[in-house]
């Protein structure tokens, strides 16, 4: 049988299904990040059809309790039989088969921990992740145990075949499969080059290589199988681009030729061949990097989150971000790295004296604790635009449409500048947070679509809620900007009781509190005509007043960008 070619994007879903069906427990699972639809359901059914006869496929229902998941006493059967009757849990029923996890991005973290502990070598899993934004994804504990990852484009690229021939023979070959020398070394080399420092992905890639060899009719896994495993298991876990080979014009010093018969001095051809094979496997993994991951790595952003082995940056590297401010005396640690040159420069003037005091250290540089210098960096400050939108009254739909458009435009800019946008609406008796500070466009769209309108105007509550959020952003080291969109009407006070006079007084007090805290603000008057009370609020907040009776989204966006740059 001819060897299996490296997978093209149009074939990856079919290849993944075939490999997973050979060894579901050993390969851990498939992380399918795609919306509900016929393509996703068809893929799950295709995997079911490829499983061996008798292998179970069970779905984990939402809100499952520990008794159904782990098993225990069957109370109804015990009462009927007059003796204790034990019931098998869902995990026991899925042993040797596959567990399907619908809405995997919403699974309780405690449930994810139980599944991760129980999964090791007992059953495979298909995690159906419907998350849209980067904040919604499969729990890292489960994602790290999934050998494969597919998205909607993989499922729609090409319909998987109805049947895969030779699966029974492939399962028999897999039980006695060998692995060529160098395959494990090549996969470890690829993982290190891609910034994958967990052993589990390498083990999963080795099992995938064995399954690929069995499916192709080989008796041992070789370089072709390692290339396939690197593409399907390791590429999507990359946290950095492989290091490019450095070109050098310096020729190595010529060594004397080995003596006749001195074969030990000659380089071993097997080592050279092994290095070349590892490079070919690395090239295969590099060619399979997903486009969005490749773009993120080229920008130095790394992969989102920590799911699936996509590790976050180390704390020491993260602490060194920002504009350098020079060195100062101190102890190196997680927050401040050692400034080696400055440390040696501080210790240099005292070397003659210290060597006389310590004759047991001849020729050494003696560095004491007071010589240490550490690097300082000024961390970049992120802007957070907090929209407090008056969502009351009959004209709320117009104002909300303007706010939605402004947030959408700002998010495009925020993605480039790594700034954030938050949205809260106030109406009826209080304020409601609709969008916590985020730069995720998909999440903002969902929150904006659910923005309500109509009712009374608790203006003071809206200002207080926005002020609390701004103070929280400032405590986290960000620079907040409060954007208040209102027509100046207020008829609900801080005590949630109606009354225009009390509500206006409470609104003035809330505005003055923002000014006392030094929160930059922008008051956008959305009344049909400029409202004197809205202008008064802007004065109390020490904010810029912008009457925009017929404001559109672009005008709001320009005004807010101008205020952020001030």
Phi, psi and omega in degrees: 000138182290148181295151180288127179287159176302145187284136168273160179306328182287346184246355190298321181297318179294318179294318179299316180298318181293315180295317182296323181293337178286324185214067184296319181291320181288326182273355172083300181165184180232125176266108182256106180260090184203151179288164177298137180171175182296328180296316180291316179296322178296323178294317179297318179294325177295319177296319178302319181292333182274344180294151179295158180300134180092348178286130184274149170231117184238145176260140177268110181290155178295138178073025180296141180267170183294327180298315179287327182284312187261344182093170180165205182281128174276102188296315182297314180293325179294319178294322181289324183271347182074016178211167183285126179240125180268142178247135179286141177278174181296326179294321178292323179294330182270003182302129182080355181241220187227139175251126179262129183247092176291152180046052186296333181290345181255007181295141177298140183297326177295319177296319178299321179295319179295317179297318181296320179291324184277344189282330190311102174071007183256322180203162174264171182217147171241108182268115181266100186260117179256014181298145181254306182277168179294340179285340183256111179200170180297145179301139182303325181299324178277319183299326180293338181265000179266120181293321189243157176220130179232155174235184184297324180296323177296321182288327183271349187297313180205138180290130181294151180296155181291327182222151174239118184280149174083017182291321180298313178295325179294322178295323178292321177294324183297328182295333180240029183288137173254169179230129180297149175298135178100342180293314179297319179297320180295318180291323176296321178297316180296316180299317179295320180293329180272002179079028178256110186248014173264143181283335185299314177301325178293318178297317178297321178295323177295319178293322177295322178296320178295318178295321179296319178295319179296320180292329180275356177090014179267160180265348178215149180277130183236203186295320180299321180289325176295322178297317179296316180295320179296323179292318188270333187252321188262327189299315184286352178265000186300138174246358176202162177279147177301144180292130179285148177289132182277128175280139179222142178263358181275120180280141178295151180297137183287131179262150178295143180297144180295152178294156182299129181086356179273080184284341182291335182283342181283145179295145181283123180299327182296324179295319178296318179296322178296320178295319178295320178296318178298321179294322179293321176296321178295320177298321178295318178294320180297323180291340182261006178299129178301145184303318182291327176291318179299317179296319180294320180292324177295329177275357179078019184270337185075180182275151180292142173064198178234017185284149173063031181082003179277087191284151174281167180295146177299154184296323181295321179290323180294324182292341183268008180284153176113183182280128180292139182246010182094180184257157177212160178297143179164174179263131178292148180193204182292324184276331185226124178275161182287130172266096191294312183298315180295324178296314179294324179294323178290328182276339188300315184297339185262005187294319182298314179295317183292326179290328175291324179284335181232077181293348179281359179241060182290137175074006181255151174275119183264115182247125178257172184299326181287349180275342186298135173235141182240153178280146175239142178226144173266112183295143178295140181265128181261133178276141178234109177271116184255110179273120172250106191254125173288108184255027183254165172085171184288336181266015183297324184300321179294314181295319181293323177298320178294316180296319179300314180296321179295318179296320179299316179293320180294325181297324177298320177288321182296326180297323179286317184270359185059030173272173184231160179227138175233155183220128171225147181239142177236133179195168181056252187249358183189190181251151182228127177280118180259333183214104175297164181306122183203160172242013182275118184292318182296319180294321179296321180298318180294319180292321180293324180296332182266010183291121184276175179205156178103154177110192182283181187236094174273072187299317180298320179296321178296317179294319179298316180296318178294322178296316179299319179294321179295319178295322176296319177296322179293321179296332178276006177089011180263169179250106184276154171224119181268122180245109182258118176254112183205158174263007176088359178278141178212124180222006176231125182275184180295335179275009179066019178256146179287155180148115186291319182296311180295322180295320179294320178296319178295323179295320177297317180297319178295320178295319179296325178295323176297318179294321179296328178277356179069035181273120175298139186215161176220122179255118181253114182275114182257014178290156178303325173234152179307130185260127183296325181290324176297320176296322177296319177298319178298321177295319179294329179274353187056045184247161174286133180257129183228098177282118181229078181299327182239044185292141171249175186296321183291323178295318177297317181297318178296318180296319182289320177297322178296318181292324179293325181283345183291000000 
